[in-house]
PDB file of C-alpha atoms in Angstrom:
ATOM      1  CA  MET A   1      -8.131  11.573  -6.665  1.00 68.00           C
ATOM      2  CA  SER A   2      -7.595   8.673  -7.148  1.00 79.00           C
ATOM      3  CA  ASN A   3      -8.626   6.719 -10.231  1.00 86.00           C
ATOM      4  CA  PRO A   4      -8.530   2.997  -9.636  1.00 85.00           C
ATOM      5  CA  THR A   5      -8.941   0.386 -12.647  1.00 90.00           C
ATOM      6  CA  LEU A   6      -9.194  -3.090 -10.486  1.00 95.00           C
ATOM      7  CA  ILE A   7     -10.431  -3.220  -7.664  1.00 96.00           C
ATOM      8  CA  LYS A   8     -11.381  -6.736  -5.448  1.00 97.00           C
ATOM      9  CA  ALA A   9     -12.747  -7.497  -2.095  1.00 97.00           C
ATOM     10  CA  PHE A  10     -11.068  -9.815   0.463  1.00 98.00           C
ATOM     11  CA  THR A  11     -11.703 -10.519   3.830  1.00 98.00           C
ATOM     12  CA  THR A  12      -9.541  -9.030   6.259  1.00 98.00           C
ATOM     13  CA  GLY A  13      -6.914 -11.614   8.947  1.00 97.00           C
ATOM     14  CA  GLY A  14      -6.980  -8.799  10.668  1.00 96.00           C
ATOM     15  CA  ALA A  15      -7.705  -4.826  11.434  1.00 97.00           C
ATOM     16  CA  VAL A  16      -7.504  -2.809   8.166  1.00 98.00           C
ATOM     17  CA  THR A  17      -7.807   0.427   8.342  1.00 98.00           C
ATOM     18  CA  LYS A  18      -8.140   2.745   5.307  1.00 98.00           C
ATOM     19  CA  ARG A  19      -6.102   4.633   2.926  1.00 98.00           C
ATOM     20  CA  ARG A  20      -3.111   1.668   3.613  1.00 98.00           C
ATOM     21  CA  LEU A  21      -0.917  -0.823   1.953  1.00 98.00           C
ATOM     22  CA  VAL A  22      -2.149  -4.498   2.210  1.00 98.00           C
ATOM     23  CA  LYS A  23      -0.412  -7.815   1.296  1.00 98.00           C
ATOM     24  CA  PHE A  24      -2.090 -11.101   1.232  1.00 97.00           C
ATOM     25  CA  GLY A  25      -3.283 -12.594   4.715  1.00 96.00           C
ATOM     26  CA  SER A  26      -2.575 -16.241   6.175  1.00 94.00           C
ATOM     27  CA  ALA A  27      -5.179 -17.608   4.131  1.00 94.00           C
ATOM     28  CA  ASP A  28      -6.099 -17.328   1.039  1.00 94.00           C
ATOM     29  CA  ALA A  29      -8.569 -14.162  -0.216  1.00 94.00           C
ATOM     30  CA  THR A  30      -7.293 -12.049   2.788  1.00 97.00           C
ATOM     31  CA  VAL A  31      -5.464  -9.758   3.109  1.00 98.00           C
ATOM     32  CA  VAL A  32      -3.750  -8.053   6.349  1.00 98.00           C
ATOM     33  CA  GLN A  33      -1.913  -4.348   6.710  1.00 98.00           C
ATOM     34  CA  ALA A  34       1.370  -4.791   5.093  1.00 98.00           C
ATOM     35  CA  ALA A  35       3.637  -3.392   8.292  1.00 97.00           C
ATOM     36  CA  ALA A  36       7.208  -3.450   6.614  1.00 95.00           C
ATOM     37  CA  ALA A  37       8.954  -2.226   3.578  1.00 94.00           C
ATOM     38  CA  THR A  38       9.808  -6.130   2.922  1.00 93.00           C
ATOM     39  CA  ASP A  39       5.967  -7.339   2.642  1.00 95.00           C
ATOM     40  CA  LEU A  40       4.523  -8.411  -0.607  1.00 94.00           C
ATOM     41  CA  ILE A  41       2.390  -5.707  -0.749  1.00 97.00           C
ATOM     42  CA  ILE A  42      -0.770  -6.015  -2.957  1.00 97.00           C
ATOM     43  CA  GLY A  43      -2.455  -2.610  -3.515  1.00 97.00           C
ATOM     44  CA  ALA A  44      -4.053  -0.070  -1.069  1.00 98.00           C
ATOM     45  CA  SER A  45      -7.328  -0.469   1.027  1.00 98.00           C
ATOM     46  CA  GLY A  46     -10.315   1.631   0.060  1.00 96.00           C
ATOM     47  CA  ASP A  47     -12.479   5.067   2.059  1.00 95.00           C
ATOM     48  CA  LEU A  48     -13.419   2.652   5.560  1.00 96.00           C
ATOM     49  CA  ASP A  49     -11.613   0.987   7.958  1.00 97.00           C
ATOM     50  CA  ALA A  50     -12.543  -2.405   8.425  1.00 97.00           C
ATOM     51  CA  ALA A  51     -12.290  -4.670  11.568  1.00 98.00           C
ATOM     52  CA  SER A  52     -10.975  -8.693  11.818  1.00 97.00           C
ATOM     53  CA  GLY A  53     -12.260 -10.796   9.558  1.00 97.00           C
ATOM     54  CA  ALA A  54     -14.432  -7.869   7.602  1.00 98.00           C
ATOM     55  CA  ARG A  55     -14.634  -7.707   3.781  1.00 97.00           C
ATOM     56  CA  VAL A  56     -12.623  -4.600   2.833  1.00 98.00           C
ATOM     57  CA  SER A  57     -12.028  -3.182  -0.403  1.00 97.00           C
ATOM     58  CA  VAL A  58      -8.735  -3.584  -2.280  1.00 98.00           C
ATOM     59  CA  VAL A  59      -7.375  -1.244  -5.166  1.00 97.00           C
ATOM     60  CA  VAL A  60      -5.605  -4.191  -7.182  1.00 97.00           C
ATOM     61  CA  ALA A  61      -4.283  -1.888 -10.314  1.00 97.00           C
ATOM     62  CA  GLY A  62      -4.630   2.046 -11.172  1.00 97.00           C
ATOM     63  CA  ILE A  63      -4.105   4.735  -8.522  1.00 97.00           C
ATOM     64  CA  ALA A  64      -5.110   4.478  -5.151  1.00 97.00           C
ATOM     65  CA  ASP A  65      -5.440   7.108  -2.187  1.00 98.00           C
ATOM     66  CA  VAL A  66      -2.573   6.372   0.556  1.00 98.00           C
ATOM     67  CA  GLU A  67      -1.442   7.786   3.896  1.00 98.00           C
ATOM     68  CA  ALA A  68       2.005   9.439   4.001  1.00 98.00           C
ATOM     69  CA  GLY A  69       3.545   7.645   7.088  1.00 98.00           C
ATOM     70  CA  GLY A  70       6.767  10.492   6.244  1.00 96.00           C
ATOM     71  CA  ASN A  71       8.265  12.360   3.905  1.00 97.00           C
ATOM     72  CA  ILE A  72       8.496  11.924   0.079  1.00 98.00           C
ATOM     73  CA  THR A  73       8.382  13.787  -2.915  1.00 98.00           C
ATOM     74  CA  ARG A  74       6.264  13.182  -5.856  1.00 97.00           C
ATOM     75  CA  GLY A  75       7.639  10.387  -8.796  1.00 97.00           C
ATOM     76  CA  ALA A  76       9.207   8.200  -5.582  1.00 96.00           C
ATOM     77  CA  LEU A  77       8.680   4.926  -5.232  1.00 95.00           C
ATOM     78  CA  VAL A  78       6.986   4.220  -1.958  1.00 97.00           C
ATOM     79  CA  THR A  79       6.594   0.882   0.497  1.00 96.00           C
ATOM     80  CA  ALA A  80       5.259   0.427   3.306  1.00 97.00           C
ATOM     81  CA  ASP A  81       5.572   1.363   7.202  1.00 97.00           C
ATOM     82  CA  ALA A  82       5.246  -0.257   9.924  1.00 97.00           C
ATOM     83  CA  ASP A  83       1.780   0.978   9.630  1.00 98.00           C
ATOM     84  CA  GLY A  84       0.855   0.827   6.415  1.00 98.00           C
ATOM     85  CA  LYS A  85       1.560   4.178   5.601  1.00 98.00           C
ATOM     86  CA  ALA A  86       3.533   4.898   2.746  1.00 98.00           C
ATOM     87  CA  VAL A  87       6.851   6.330   3.069  1.00 97.00           C
ATOM     88  CA  ALA A  88       9.443   6.352   0.497  1.00 96.00           C
ATOM     89  CA  ALA A  89      11.444   3.198  -0.365  1.00 93.00           C
ATOM     90  CA  ALA A  90      15.422   2.456  -0.642  1.00 86.00           C
ATOM     91  CA  PRO A  91      17.498  -0.622  -1.290  1.00 81.00           C
ATOM     92  CA  ALA A  92      19.212  -2.106   2.129  1.00 78.00           C
ATOM     93  CA  ALA A  93      21.719  -3.752   2.050  1.00 76.00           C
ATOM     94  CA  GLY A  94      21.065  -7.412   1.653  1.00 75.00           C
ATOM     95  CA  VAL A  95      17.484  -6.858   1.491  1.00 81.00           C
ATOM     96  CA  ASN A  96      14.689  -7.419  -0.839  1.00 82.00           C
ATOM     97  CA  ASN A  97      12.963  -4.513  -0.673  1.00 89.00           C
ATOM     98  CA  ARG A  98       9.091  -4.681  -1.968  1.00 92.00           C
ATOM     99  CA  VAL A  99       8.051  -0.866  -4.182  1.00 95.00           C
ATOM    100  CA  ALA A 100       4.107  -0.611  -3.491  1.00 97.00           C
ATOM    101  CA  GLY A 101       4.062   1.639  -6.716  1.00 97.00           C
ATOM    102  CA  VAL A 102       4.569   5.603  -6.770  1.00 97.00           C
ATOM    103  CA  ALA A 103       3.668   8.651  -5.066  1.00 98.00           C
ATOM    104  CA  MET A 104       2.327  10.960  -7.747  1.00 97.00           C
ATOM    105  CA  VAL A 105       2.825  14.313  -5.765  1.00 98.00           C
ATOM    106  CA  SER A 106       5.007  15.408  -3.071  1.00 98.00           C
ATOM    107  CA  ALA A 107       3.887  14.577   1.014  1.00 97.00           C
ATOM    108  CA  ALA A 108       4.233  15.267   4.735  1.00 98.00           C
ATOM    109  CA  SER A 109       3.750  12.369   7.144  1.00 98.00           C
ATOM    110  CA  GLY A 110      -0.495  12.094   7.548  1.00 98.00           C
ATOM    111  CA  ASP A 111      -1.158  13.144   3.972  1.00 98.00           C
ATOM    112  CA  ILE A 112      -3.439  11.030   1.929  1.00 98.00           C
ATOM    113  CA  ILE A 113      -1.507  10.936  -1.333  1.00 98.00           C
ATOM    114  CA  PRO A 114      -2.659   9.178  -4.768  1.00 98.00           C
ATOM    115  CA  VAL A 115      -0.401   6.467  -5.534  1.00 98.00           C
ATOM    116  CA  LEU A 116       0.378   4.793  -8.832  1.00 98.00           C
ATOM    117  CA  LEU A 117       0.069   1.070  -7.672  1.00 97.00           C
ATOM    118  CA  ALA A 118       3.369  -0.869  -9.632  1.00 95.00           C
ATOM    119  CA  PRO A 119       4.321  -3.569  -7.389  1.00 93.00           C
ATOM    120  CA  GLN A 120       7.816  -4.649  -7.627  1.00 90.00           C
ATOM    121  CA  GLN A 121      11.112  -5.652  -5.518  1.00 89.00           C
ATOM    122  CA  ILE A 122      13.858  -3.568  -5.255  1.00 85.00           C
ATOM    123  CA  GLN A 123      17.428  -5.534  -4.161  1.00 79.00           C
ATOM    124  CA  GLY A 124      20.148  -4.680  -1.993  1.00 70.00           C
ATOM    125  CA  ALA A 125      23.761  -4.659  -2.365  1.00 63.00           C
TER     126      ALA A 125
END
């Protein structure tokens, strides 16, 4: 159910699993799997796993298929868990969490769901 409008190829700075949220790596033109709600998420990896140093397609705009890491209600903002899976985003006191986008359907852990990519930040109180 994905509908990507912009896909960009990057080199991986570490292994990236398919359908995971990603962030920029330590060097220009590299990405790594996102691992926290505070990561600067830029998009979602495509349908193939990529080893470290390999090329990976990243959906940076549009609707991307992402694996859910927990229960998510359609319409909820999502961010990354420790494995780069989509989880419901929430503000945390004193922390600025990042959002990858909006879940288009409800999901349980392990489901592959369409996420409308809309990177943004939510501020904690």
